[in-house]
Every structure is written in structure tokens, then in C-alpha cells.
XYZ file of C-alpha atoms in Angstrom:
713
model
C 68.767 85.318 115.882
C 70.277 88.805 115.884
C 73.568 89.452 114.156
C 75.359 90.279 117.439
C 74.387 86.927 118.949
C 75.663 85.181 115.838
C 78.998 87.021 115.952
C 79.558 86.422 119.647
C 78.947 82.717 119.278
C 80.826 81.992 116.067
C 83.730 84.432 115.764
C 87.154 84.156 117.356
C 88.666 87.153 119.149
C 90.865 88.065 116.173
C 87.907 87.722 113.812
C 85.799 89.987 116.033
C 88.523 92.628 115.983
C 88.357 92.694 112.186
C 84.572 92.487 112.000
C 83.867 95.322 114.452
C 86.636 97.692 113.334
C 84.937 101.020 112.674
C 86.286 103.674 110.299
C 89.744 103.946 108.773
C 92.144 101.548 107.095
C 92.225 97.879 108.104
C 94.621 95.151 106.970
C 93.490 91.593 107.680
C 96.279 89.066 107.189
C 94.308 85.880 106.698
C 96.108 82.563 106.435
C 94.525 79.670 104.505
C 91.431 78.198 106.133
C 91.210 81.040 108.653
C 87.585 81.988 107.966
C 88.379 84.986 105.770
C 85.089 84.937 103.862
C 83.174 84.728 107.131
C 85.039 87.790 108.392
C 84.296 89.822 105.266
C 80.601 88.940 105.181
C 80.256 89.435 108.939
C 81.977 92.801 108.655
C 79.488 93.868 105.986
C 76.632 92.803 108.256
C 78.226 94.681 111.190
C 78.507 97.861 109.124
C 74.837 97.622 108.195
C 73.943 97.050 111.841
C 75.815 100.252 112.676
C 73.505 102.132 110.338
C 75.614 102.171 107.164
C 73.390 101.921 104.091
C 74.034 98.777 101.996
C 74.179 101.115 98.990
C 77.377 102.655 100.423
C 79.284 99.359 100.785
C 81.425 97.837 98.038
C 83.159 94.468 98.345
C 85.556 93.306 95.635
C 86.888 89.795 95.187
C 88.671 87.947 92.397
C 86.323 85.317 90.986
C 82.671 85.344 90.018
C 82.100 82.273 92.197
C 83.586 83.975 95.257
C 81.439 87.040 94.636
C 78.319 84.882 94.300
C 79.107 83.046 97.531
C 79.718 86.334 99.318
C 76.387 87.750 98.101
C 74.567 84.660 99.377
C 76.268 84.837 102.781
C 75.576 88.560 103.196
C 71.950 87.962 102.294
C 71.674 85.214 104.909
C 73.390 87.321 107.601
C 72.016 90.792 107.101
C 68.826 89.968 105.173
C 69.386 92.984 102.940
C 70.177 93.689 99.327
C 71.997 96.574 97.735
C 75.595 95.894 98.749
C 77.787 95.951 95.651
C 79.734 92.663 95.590
C 81.663 91.794 92.453
C 85.035 91.193 90.876
C 87.319 94.093 89.990
C 86.558 93.649 86.298
C 82.788 93.593 86.845
C 82.971 96.773 88.925
C 85.024 98.429 86.208
C 82.510 97.477 83.509
C 79.736 98.996 85.604
C 81.626 102.241 86.201
C 82.749 102.551 82.588
C 79.219 102.107 81.281
C 77.937 104.656 83.818
C 80.687 107.193 83.115
C 81.326 106.347 79.463
C 81.432 109.998 78.390
C 84.054 110.901 80.990
C 86.055 107.783 80.073
C 85.924 108.782 76.376
C 84.237 105.570 75.264
C 80.772 104.424 74.163
C 78.675 102.656 76.784
C 77.786 99.654 74.603
C 81.414 98.555 74.192
C 82.309 94.906 73.608
C 84.707 93.011 75.858
C 87.246 91.110 73.786
C 88.579 87.783 74.987
C 91.986 86.317 74.182
C 90.893 85.006 70.783
C 89.453 88.372 69.741
C 92.557 90.156 71.005
C 94.805 87.838 69.008
C 92.860 88.552 65.858
C 93.164 92.305 66.395
C 96.855 91.994 67.206
C 97.519 90.075 63.979
C 95.849 92.906 62.094
C 97.912 95.488 64.004
C 101.171 93.652 63.294
C 100.283 93.416 59.612
C 99.449 97.118 59.399
C 102.804 97.991 60.991
C 104.714 95.653 58.644
C 106.335 93.940 61.650
C 108.300 90.685 61.433
C 106.020 88.063 63.006
C 108.968 85.725 63.524
C 110.439 87.921 66.235
C 107.270 89.712 67.291
C 104.508 87.119 67.580
C 100.926 88.137 68.481
C 101.223 86.352 71.830
C 104.457 88.102 72.719
C 103.113 91.507 71.682
C 99.877 91.043 73.630
C 101.865 90.037 76.723
C 104.074 93.130 76.414
C 101.100 95.442 75.989
C 99.278 93.768 78.875
C 102.223 94.483 81.163
C 102.262 98.112 80.048
C 98.542 98.482 80.714
C 98.796 96.858 84.139
C 101.487 99.422 84.957
C 99.166 102.180 83.639
C 101.379 103.091 80.715
C 99.208 104.302 77.853
C 100.460 104.559 74.271
C 101.703 108.130 74.578
C 103.574 107.466 77.819
C 105.312 104.398 76.425
C 106.118 106.055 73.101
C 107.898 108.865 74.942
C 110.380 106.446 76.527
C 110.728 103.862 73.745
C 114.390 104.356 72.814
C 115.477 101.010 71.360
C 114.416 98.989 68.347
C 112.218 96.460 70.187
C 110.492 99.130 72.290
C 109.758 101.235 69.223
C 108.235 98.208 67.471
C 106.063 97.517 70.533
C 105.028 101.195 70.690
C 103.963 101.237 67.024
C 102.032 98.006 67.401
C 100.478 99.177 70.686
C 99.098 102.274 68.931
C 97.780 100.276 65.979
C 96.188 97.691 68.283
C 94.442 100.348 70.376
C 93.133 102.033 67.221
C 91.671 98.745 65.993
C 90.033 98.218 69.393
C 88.591 101.740 69.255
C 87.261 101.195 65.721
C 85.399 98.126 67.005
C 84.192 99.938 70.140
C 85.879 97.209 72.151
C 87.939 96.933 75.321
C 90.150 94.049 76.408
C 90.430 92.792 79.987
C 93.332 95.116 80.783
C 91.494 98.111 79.300
C 88.671 97.606 81.783
C 91.143 98.228 84.616
C 93.281 100.938 83.044
C 90.327 102.983 81.765
C 88.768 102.898 85.232
C 92.044 103.861 86.904
C 92.424 106.793 84.489
C 88.755 107.728 85.004
C 89.340 108.048 88.749
C 92.690 109.801 88.309
C 91.639 112.375 85.733
C 88.106 113.240 86.894
C 88.006 114.568 90.490
C 84.234 115.022 90.359
C 83.700 111.434 89.229
C 86.141 110.196 91.869
C 84.257 112.137 94.537
C 80.930 110.757 93.326
C 82.174 107.162 93.322
C 83.840 107.657 96.726
C 80.592 109.034 98.143
C 78.708 106.072 96.725
C 81.159 103.475 98.065
C 82.039 104.928 101.457
C 83.175 101.556 102.766
C 85.449 99.544 100.494
C 86.448 95.929 101.151
C 89.014 94.266 98.886
C 89.574 90.525 99.157
C 92.723 88.701 97.933
C 94.630 91.988 98.036
C 97.923 90.161 97.491
C 96.773 89.411 93.930
C 96.088 93.010 92.880
C 98.115 94.530 90.076
C 99.114 98.194 89.852
C 95.923 99.243 88.049
C 93.687 97.505 90.617
C 95.763 99.029 93.407
C 95.178 102.511 91.971
C 91.438 101.863 91.543
C 91.065 100.845 95.202
C 93.195 103.780 96.313
C 91.147 106.178 94.176
C 87.790 105.010 95.542
C 89.014 105.283 99.153
C 90.951 108.538 98.655
C 88.338 110.839 100.185
C 87.134 108.761 103.139
C 89.976 106.307 103.859
C 87.568 103.515 104.831
C 89.381 100.663 103.128
C 89.579 97.127 104.480
C 91.836 94.710 102.617
C 92.190 91.018 103.330
C 94.821 88.721 101.965
C 97.904 86.642 102.519
C 101.311 87.376 100.979
C 102.011 83.645 101.220
C 99.250 82.991 98.682
C 100.273 85.518 96.018
C 100.516 83.326 92.900
C 99.563 85.545 89.967
C 102.686 87.545 89.173
C 102.495 86.210 85.611
C 99.310 88.220 85.075
C 100.558 91.378 86.762
C 99.880 90.792 90.469
C 102.273 92.743 92.690
C 102.887 91.309 96.154
C 104.330 94.712 97.155
C 100.773 96.110 97.316
C 99.914 94.134 100.444
C 103.418 94.282 101.911
C 103.375 98.098 101.689
C 99.772 98.650 102.867
C 100.904 100.084 106.200
C 103.104 102.588 104.379
C 100.163 103.696 102.230
C 97.921 103.950 105.298
C 100.161 104.734 108.322
C 97.233 104.599 110.766
C 96.022 101.229 109.549
C 94.961 98.607 112.066
C 96.484 95.174 111.365
C 94.692 91.971 112.366
C 96.197 88.505 111.880
C 93.868 85.550 111.406
C 96.166 82.663 112.267
C 93.743 79.970 113.455
C 93.233 77.411 110.717
C 89.848 75.647 110.717
C 90.484 73.576 107.591
C 93.537 71.347 107.727
C 94.990 68.885 110.204
C 98.226 69.749 112.068
C 100.033 67.141 109.962
C 99.368 69.182 106.817
C 99.883 72.608 108.380
C 103.247 71.744 109.921
C 104.706 70.884 106.525
C 103.092 73.914 104.854
C 104.534 76.190 107.553
C 107.954 74.614 107.134
C 107.838 75.171 103.379
C 106.703 78.794 103.310
C 109.201 79.853 105.994
C 111.832 79.657 103.230
C 110.332 82.742 101.561
C 111.799 86.161 102.322
C 109.079 88.411 100.876
C 106.287 87.760 103.369
C 104.731 88.883 106.641
C 105.557 86.302 109.301
C 102.585 84.525 110.805
C 101.734 81.098 112.105
C 99.235 78.505 111.004
C 97.573 77.481 114.252
C 95.605 74.235 113.826
C 92.222 73.892 115.501
C 91.649 70.295 114.398
C 93.136 67.169 115.986
C 96.013 65.322 114.368
C 95.120 63.211 111.359
C 96.776 61.079 108.711
C 100.426 61.677 107.929
C 101.160 63.426 104.652
C 102.197 60.847 102.047
C 105.138 61.637 99.772
C 105.900 58.967 97.189
C 108.262 58.450 94.283
C 107.380 56.511 91.132
C 109.471 55.154 88.315
C 107.843 57.320 85.653
C 104.848 59.540 84.977
C 102.631 56.661 83.874
C 103.337 54.752 87.056
C 102.569 57.909 89.039
C 99.217 58.327 87.282
C 98.295 54.675 87.820
C 99.184 54.878 91.511
C 97.247 58.117 92.045
C 94.185 56.538 90.421
C 94.513 53.499 92.715
C 94.830 55.728 95.767
C 91.800 57.768 94.705
C 89.835 54.506 94.410
C 90.957 53.605 97.934
C 89.905 57.013 99.293
C 86.489 56.627 97.648
C 86.205 53.138 99.164
C 86.878 54.810 102.516
C 83.551 56.649 102.076
C 84.928 59.972 100.896
C 82.706 61.598 98.272
C 84.249 61.992 94.811
C 83.528 65.720 94.922
C 85.748 65.941 98.024
C 88.821 64.689 96.113
C 91.114 66.700 93.822
C 94.283 66.154 91.828
C 96.490 69.225 91.335
C 99.266 69.728 88.786
C 101.474 72.599 87.642
C 100.575 72.598 83.935
C 97.412 71.535 82.104
C 99.155 68.933 79.939
C 99.792 66.797 83.036
C 96.109 65.900 83.271
C 96.218 63.514 80.296
C 97.789 60.508 82.034
C 95.592 61.019 85.102
C 92.487 61.126 82.914
C 93.471 57.921 81.115
C 94.061 56.147 84.432
C 90.704 57.360 85.762
C 88.888 56.203 82.623
C 90.370 52.706 82.981
C 89.113 52.535 86.573
C 85.764 54.203 85.800
C 86.414 57.032 88.260
C 84.105 59.979 87.491
C 86.059 63.212 87.091
C 85.791 66.809 85.898
C 88.675 68.801 84.439
C 88.436 72.387 85.664
C 89.240 74.234 82.492
C 85.931 75.974 81.935
C 86.905 78.708 79.507
C 87.408 76.019 76.866
C 83.623 75.654 76.559
C 83.377 79.243 75.362
C 86.228 78.672 72.890
C 84.281 76.110 70.854
C 83.425 77.254 67.339
C 79.652 76.885 67.618
C 79.588 78.782 70.926
C 81.717 81.620 69.550
C 79.482 81.703 66.455
C 76.223 82.234 68.327
C 77.828 84.651 70.788
C 79.036 86.736 67.847
C 75.383 87.468 66.988
C 74.727 88.597 70.550
C 77.772 90.871 70.498
C 76.705 92.566 67.258
C 73.212 93.086 68.650
C 74.657 94.992 71.623
C 77.494 96.696 69.737
C 76.979 97.005 65.953
C 80.453 98.558 65.645
C 82.056 95.256 66.706
C 83.522 94.333 63.340
C 85.168 91.148 64.600
C 81.823 89.814 65.845
C 79.947 91.015 62.743
C 82.356 89.261 60.374
C 82.178 86.044 62.395
C 78.373 86.082 62.558
C 78.109 86.703 58.824
C 80.447 83.783 58.120
C 79.159 81.437 60.820
C 77.731 79.146 58.139
C 77.318 79.179 54.380
C 74.952 81.909 53.184
C 76.583 82.832 49.874
C 78.812 85.554 51.302
C 82.422 84.640 50.658
C 85.798 85.894 51.855
C 86.283 88.181 48.841
C 82.949 89.868 49.524
C 83.878 90.474 53.157
C 87.194 91.981 52.045
C 85.344 94.378 49.710
C 82.969 95.433 52.467
C 85.940 95.922 54.785
C 87.780 98.034 52.196
C 84.668 100.191 51.716
C 84.339 100.602 55.497
C 87.972 101.688 55.779
C 87.688 104.074 52.830
C 84.502 105.738 54.091
C 85.588 105.557 57.771
C 82.510 103.652 58.960
C 82.029 100.372 60.794
C 81.741 97.046 58.988
C 78.078 96.893 60.004
C 77.375 100.358 58.587
C 79.207 99.433 55.386
C 77.027 96.329 55.055
C 73.906 98.458 55.534
C 75.025 100.527 52.537
C 76.220 97.571 50.463
C 74.404 98.828 47.349
C 77.111 101.517 47.105
C 79.800 98.845 46.612
C 79.773 98.261 42.859
C 82.266 95.395 43.004
C 79.681 93.205 44.786
C 77.025 91.566 42.620
C 73.342 92.358 43.062
C 72.611 88.807 44.208
C 75.282 88.958 46.899
C 74.143 92.457 47.917
C 70.665 91.019 48.483
C 72.075 88.330 50.787
C 73.994 90.933 52.792
C 70.907 93.144 53.098
C 68.918 90.133 54.339
C 71.595 89.434 56.952
C 71.573 93.057 58.153
C 67.766 92.982 58.426
C 68.060 89.766 60.443
C 70.401 91.471 62.941
C 68.147 94.545 63.153
C 65.193 92.300 63.862
C 67.079 90.650 66.720
C 68.097 94.054 68.100
C 64.433 94.899 68.753
C 64.366 92.167 71.434
C 67.692 92.945 73.107
C 66.040 94.470 76.193
C 64.225 91.272 77.107
C 65.381 87.940 78.604
C 68.441 86.396 76.990
C 67.491 82.719 76.577
C 64.475 83.217 74.245
C 66.503 85.608 72.086
C 69.351 83.117 71.874
C 66.957 80.333 70.873
C 65.462 82.588 68.187
C 68.927 83.473 66.843
C 69.858 79.801 66.695
C 66.773 78.964 64.645
C 66.209 82.071 62.514
C 69.851 82.642 61.583
C 70.041 79.255 59.895
C 72.616 77.903 62.354
C 70.305 75.164 63.608
C 69.523 73.958 60.083
C 73.198 74.057 59.081
C 74.278 71.994 62.103
C 71.414 69.541 61.770
C 72.403 68.992 58.139
C 75.772 67.818 59.433
C 74.130 64.793 61.060
C 75.972 62.886 63.769
C 79.142 64.890 63.100
C 77.487 68.023 64.508
C 75.439 66.457 67.319
C 77.906 67.608 69.966
C 77.763 71.178 68.631
C 73.962 71.223 68.877
C 74.166 69.877 72.439
C 76.706 72.558 73.353
C 74.445 75.326 72.089
C 71.594 73.770 74.062
C 73.812 73.962 77.151
C 74.555 77.622 76.394
C 70.832 78.375 76.130
C 70.336 76.618 79.476
C 73.003 78.852 81.033
C 71.222 81.894 79.632
C 67.936 80.691 81.147
C 69.639 80.341 84.542
C 71.035 83.848 84.129
C 67.553 85.190 83.332
C 66.200 83.508 86.457
C 68.822 84.783 88.904
C 69.845 88.197 87.550
C 68.478 91.211 89.423
C 68.005 93.101 86.143
C 68.704 90.787 83.206
C 70.223 92.405 80.127
C 72.054 91.078 77.101
C 75.047 93.353 77.764
C 75.297 92.094 81.349
C 75.060 88.458 80.227
C 77.842 88.932 77.682
C 79.905 90.626 80.381
C 79.491 87.643 82.714
C 80.691 85.293 79.970
C 83.621 87.513 78.999
C 84.825 87.569 82.610
C 84.337 83.818 83.126
C 87.387 82.035 84.542
C 88.532 78.433 85.003
C 87.616 78.513 88.687
C 84.039 79.467 87.802
C 83.707 76.105 86.028
C 84.218 74.177 89.271
C 81.013 72.457 90.377
C 81.278 71.292 94.005
C 78.129 69.196 93.752
C 79.180 67.391 90.576
C 79.845 64.066 92.286
C 83.154 63.871 90.413
C 86.839 64.033 91.311
C 88.291 67.415 90.285
C 91.416 67.686 88.137
C 92.929 71.170 87.969
C 96.059 73.281 87.946
C 97.405 74.611 91.213
C 96.472 78.118 90.077
C 92.836 77.088 89.583
C 92.776 75.500 93.063
C 93.065 78.875 94.791
C 90.085 79.476 97.070
C 88.896 75.869 97.059
C 89.213 73.062 99.608
C 88.886 69.282 99.554
C 88.980 66.443 102.036
C 91.730 64.714 100.020
C 94.218 66.388 97.691
C 96.866 64.836 95.438
C 99.716 67.026 94.148
C 101.692 65.381 91.363
C 104.922 66.202 89.542
C 107.126 67.536 92.372
C 110.177 67.748 90.148
C 112.691 70.476 89.322
C 111.522 72.173 86.151
C 107.866 71.373 86.846
C 107.371 72.600 90.427
C 109.273 74.839 90.614
C 108.668 75.510 86.932
C 111.724 75.818 84.692
C 110.846 79.447 83.867
C 111.264 80.397 87.526
C 114.731 78.984 88.082
C 116.635 82.149 87.154
C 115.285 84.522 89.809
C 114.782 84.051 93.540
C 111.493 85.999 93.574
C 110.076 83.695 90.900
C 111.127 80.698 92.990
C 109.269 82.263 95.929
C 106.096 82.440 93.854
C 106.457 78.776 92.894
C 106.905 77.964 96.575
C 103.720 79.915 97.346
C 101.951 77.913 94.622
C 102.944 74.643 96.303
C 101.875 76.137 99.647
C 98.445 76.960 98.199
C 98.079 73.403 96.915
C 99.063 71.857 100.259
C 96.630 74.004 102.241
C 93.645 73.053 100.051
C 93.584 69.650 101.795
C 91.538 69.144 104.941
C 92.472 65.617 106.055
C 94.544 63.793 103.443
C 97.441 65.119 101.405
C 99.357 62.986 98.908
C 102.442 64.369 97.148
C 104.290 62.524 94.403
C 106.974 62.778 91.766
C 108.324 60.592 88.981
C 111.918 59.529 88.429
C 111.451 59.780 84.679
C 109.090 61.828 82.555
C 108.559 62.262 78.834
C 109.479 65.854 78.000
C 109.044 67.053 74.412
C 109.096 63.468 73.200
C 112.174 62.434 75.178
C 112.177 60.013 78.095
C 114.297 61.933 80.610
C 115.603 61.468 84.128
C 114.151 64.006 86.584
C 115.409 65.621 89.781
C 113.168 65.710 92.868
C 111.872 69.212 93.628
C 113.945 71.298 96.016
C 110.669 71.973 97.845
C 110.636 68.353 99.010
C 113.943 68.881 100.797
C 112.562 72.063 102.376
C 109.720 70.157 104.026
C 112.167 67.566 105.319
C 111.708 64.803 102.766
C 114.814 63.042 101.461
C 114.145 60.708 98.529
C 115.043 57.051 98.945
C 115.427 56.400 95.263
C 116.167 52.712 95.676
C 112.598 52.048 96.807
C 109.711 52.474 94.353
C 106.029 51.961 94.741
C 105.703 50.718 91.147
C 108.080 49.185 88.656
C 108.701 51.087 85.401
C 105.669 51.002 83.146
C 107.940 50.673 80.104
C 109.009 47.198 79.009
C 112.572 48.134 79.864
C 114.281 51.351 80.861
C 116.580 52.787 78.219
C 120.253 52.952 79.069
C 121.556 56.422 79.807
C 124.914 57.902 79.055
C 125.551 60.203 81.991
C 129.181 60.900 81.114
C 131.606 61.367 83.959
C 129.922 61.045 87.329
C 130.980 62.793 90.509
C 131.171 60.519 93.494
C 132.990 62.799 95.913
C 130.905 63.827 98.915
C 130.214 67.453 99.798
C 130.020 68.820 103.317
C 127.272 71.085 104.667
C 128.171 74.798 104.315
C 131.022 74.004 101.916
C 131.655 76.656 99.242
C 131.022 75.391 95.695
C 130.824 76.883 92.208
C 128.458 76.173 89.300
C 129.058 77.262 85.706
C 125.576 78.843 85.430
C 124.509 79.767 88.959
C 127.868 80.938 90.332
C 129.071 80.578 93.917
C 127.006 79.031 96.680
C 127.112 76.979 99.847
C 125.951 73.412 100.330
C 122.785 73.175 102.426
C 122.207 69.425 102.224
C 123.934 66.438 100.678
C 121.871 63.292 100.121
C 124.165 60.365 99.435
C 122.366 57.930 97.129
C 125.369 56.627 95.287
C 125.041 57.271 91.576
C 121.873 59.317 92.180
C 123.254 61.584 94.934
C 121.620 65.006 95.284
C 123.251 68.186 96.585
C 121.162 71.182 97.733
C 122.991 74.484 97.221
C 121.987 78.005 98.192
C 123.685 80.291 95.679
C 124.783 83.859 96.331
C 122.022 85.054 93.983
C 119.514 83.922 96.615
C 118.419 80.838 94.664
C 118.312 77.417 96.306
C 118.641 74.496 93.921
C 118.554 70.725 94.229
C 121.070 69.305 91.784
C 121.823 65.731 90.813
C 125.519 65.471 91.480
C 126.281 63.543 88.305
C 124.961 66.436 86.197
C 125.892 69.428 88.335
C 129.646 69.478 87.642
C 130.208 71.423 90.853
C 133.724 72.598 91.620
C 135.464 73.785 94.756
C 136.839 77.302 94.254
C 140.478 77.712 95.109
C 141.027 79.406 98.454
């Protein structure tokens, strides 16, 4: 079947307009379930059919899984290879290794994950003699990450740091970057910023990359940060052939630098851009879409569009209240059992929550009912000690200057090299301005280390050098050899049953390496380490697992299920308490709920608990304001389950307010200021008033707590 026949039969008119757009800028506003991936892959195939070389096409998406799926689909459609399809970070790694000299780095750099970054930041803070009480490693890393995403290097930030806190951050930023440079390492943000600077500062390189990638497609454009925006702009600067797809209503990553303004301002950046809206939804029933549409219409920062259902009406969306979080978890487990009994595969069911800690009660309820499940939190596998230990060997093999990896590998198990010895090697390295690895190679020059210990260090260095001879071959056999020859296997086996899980985990890692060797176009140890470093929670999702998926709403992005359960629709959870101060943060929380709702094809269950244990206290909750926005008004006198506690504790609510409020009445709140009543739900002692404040925030407040007043006229 030719490609044209395929497109004519299976694409809608709006999809065809996007697929067959020729040169120039194109903005595809793609609602959830609108066939966005089909459009991108079909557009790639259409470009190739027009005579564009696959080599000249670059498609960028946000997860490794999405990139893998896109590669498979393009291969099936166009029957060609050579199109570059990857994540932003993977593209940046490729460009930085290719143009390492121009980027002022060494091509065999390591990619540091959060744990490695934290270790380097602790060292930076210590070297700057900074108070860790006020300036924690996490806080400093977050500040520096924001600066990097905004393309502020050390010098730029130092020039404008004019207060105490900013000057502390600037000093620590410089020290942190120096430590990274000493280890020949880049963090995730560096991959983006270095590439953006490479394109900005090297016109010849920019021209070369633009000539290579003459057609650029960027998926999930609403989730790009400033650095990614500049990278895309730089690649397309010469030819202007940039196609971006996305949906402002699904921008949910502001906390990691995403800027919704990038997609909202695309037509200003490219005045001649063609705009195509994909509004037909092929995923969800009208019952689900109507509520999702009603919810997201409350956002101001968006591009209006409709969700047009193509499926017939289905089951009504269920919204239920439970006495407490345990009762909610028990009920969700019962409902999941009922859905499974209705012949829905376990892998077609998911439970979504706002924060990871909410999975515990669900897991316990599933275990009691023997419901198979998987928790989508994949990066935790690579955080296990034994996994980090064996990966440290691989990192040193690729990048001997990686002192963090070298120190970890050397101390991965007992070999007679203690902490004091490592400190002496480190001091020698600092004094002679060489890497830790180079210092270890010259350990005989360190008189403070005994001859016996020197011999052990020399043996370890020879071990690493022996492994380095095989670094160009397949990864799995090298990993197996490291596990055995390094002494790790013997050390773990000596631990007996206590270490059985660790041995199994390393076996699983070796299996993953074997799969990499089998599927990689050109397997290399550096590329394998890159794929692990850029691994995300979503990549851990296995659709064929035969298990119910438990995941955060953020991890659910890009996935779909026949039945979805969203729990914890309470003020302070969804929307999250951190978002309650600013209207734009509330909009992002609303988008997060919107994303969760539109993952469901046929069945959507939403729930909240009247009480929840928060920081050890059993507290009364307030239903989420989002429930009111979709037209649900809690009937708190009716509960699906009785309290799971033996008896509810008595609460001292103080003075309660029983006076009714009228719609549109002006009210005042001690924290949020003036506002007008949008809704008043009279439930006696549990009455709720919905107020839109002049700040732009809309809040659902329990009247007994709110202490609202009527301003004097």
C-alpha cells in the first residue's frame, strides 16, 4: 500500500492539512487523543515521499518511550531509516560529543544524575563555607537549575547578584561548575545550556546543524523550557522549516522550567506560521470529554479549542466521597476488582495520584485483594546501591576523570582501601591538579599511604585499565565481566540471603544491557550510559505487564487506559498546597487534572476523602475546587463507606459561621483579600463557599474555617 493511499484513508481533513504542509513554520494544536503521533509520523513519511532525505529530518519528543514508538511508526510507514528521532537531551548529547571542541568540553563527558549532582553540590557548599541550614543542597541545585534553564551562566548571574542570597548562590554556582568541570561531567541542565550556547556562539556550527536538520519537528512544544526553545529556534534559524505540535492545556511541567509562553507566542516568533487545530478526539467518550472541557475552560492562559468526541456515549463519570483515605483506597481496590471482572485487562487500568506517597494505601488494598500492580517509578531501580556501584565502573571506563564514579567504584566493596586513603589520594590530586584516577595511577608518590595499600590501589587501577580495552564492544558481556572480576559478585554472594535481591537486580541490569546490545544501531558503552542517565519514570511503564498501573498524574502524560481512577481530589492535594498562592500555578494544577481525566477511554472514577492523615495528624479535608468547576457539589451526608477508624475523633472547630452567602456577594478573607462568591453549597455545619478573589484565584473554602467577612459599603 502506498503512503498516499494510507493517508487518504486514515487521516481526517485537519490531520491532512498538517501532514501535507510543505515548507515554513507550522503550529499544530493537538488536543488529547487527537492522533498527534500519527500526524507527526505521517508528516515525516510525507516529507520523504516529497524527496526529502531522511538524513535531513529531525523529530524531537520528550520521553525515550515516545521516541522509540515514533521510530517504529516511521519505519512501518516510510520503510526507511536515517531520520533522527530522539528526546531533546539525547540530541544535545549527540551534538555536544560531535562538537565538543567548539563547546569547550571533552567528548567523553559523564552525565550526572540527581544523586551525583547532590554530592558535588555538598562539596561546593563546603568549599564556599556556606551555612547549610539556610542553603541546602536541594535548594541550591534548584536555584542553579532555574538559572541554567534561563540560559544564565555563572558570569551573567554574578554580574547581577546584588543581595546576600544571590551572592551566596553565585559563589556556590561557580564552585559547583568547577567541580563538574574537574570531573569532566555535565548535569541534565548543562546538556541543554551548552547546546544552546553552542548554537548561539558558533555561526558555522549552527549553519552546519541547520543544513543537516532542514526539517525540524518538535513534539510537546508546550513543555519546552527557555533553553530548549532557543535550541529549536537556533536549528531552524536558517531555513524556517519548523513544525511544532502541542497543547497549552497539557502544559504541566513548570516546576522543571517549562514555559507555556513558548507555544502561546509561536505565531509571534513565526508571523507566517500556518496553524492547524486537531480537535477530534478518538480516545475518550463524550461523557469524559464534556467534563474535561468544562474544567479547562476555567483557565485563562490557553488557546481556545474544542474536544470533539468521535465515540458514542459511554458510562457516566463517577465522582465519590469517602470517609477517609483508607476507605477511599479500599473502595478503589473493590472497583478495580469489579472492572477486571467486567473483562477489562489489568494493563488497561490505572490509578493516578498527585504525590507518590499516596500510593501506599492503594498498594496495601491491592495486596489484600491479590490485584497485580506496577508502580511507575522507574528511576528508583537505578538508585539502588548495587546498581549505582556497577554503573560507577562503567562510567570510569568511559571517563577516567569522573572522580565521583572512581571513588564509588573503588569503595563499592571491601578491598582494603579505606576512607583515609581516599582522602589522601584526593588531597594529592588537588595539590598536583590531576584527576583522582591519575592520582591513583601515581599512588607510589604519596608517601602517607603504606606500600601494602599502594599495591591494592595499583591493582584496582590495572583492573579498570583492563576493562577499558573492551569498552568498544557490546555492553552486556563487559558488565558481566566487571561484576565477576571486580569482586562484587563474590562480596554479594558472601552476604547470603541478605544480598539475594541485589544479585537479582544486577542480573536484571545485565539483561537490560543485552537488550540494548540487540536493538542499538551502533552499540557503545557511552551511548548505553547516556540512555540510563536520561531514563525517566514514564520509561518504566510496561503496557504489556498484565498489571494495574499506579502512577502520579505527571507520569501519566502521554499514556491512555480503558479505565482510570483519580484519587485525592482535595484542596491542598489537587490543587497542591504549593499552588494556592498564584493563579498561574492553579492553572497548571487544573491542567494536571485535565491530563488525568483525558487519559481515560471509557471509564473515569474520581474520588476524595473527608479526612486524611497529614504529617501524622488526622485532619478534615475540603473538596477540591475543581470538583465544583465540573459541576459536582458534594453531598457530604452520604458516604460510600463508613469510617475505617474505630471511631472518629471529636473536633474543636471553634466558632462556626452559619450565615448564608449570596452568589456574587462581595466578601473579604484575611489572607486572600477581596473576592466575590461564585457558589454557596449549604450543607449545614459543613457548608462550602466558592470565592473568586481579586487576585484571580478561585478557592473552595469550608465556611466554618474561612472566617469570611462582608466589607463595609
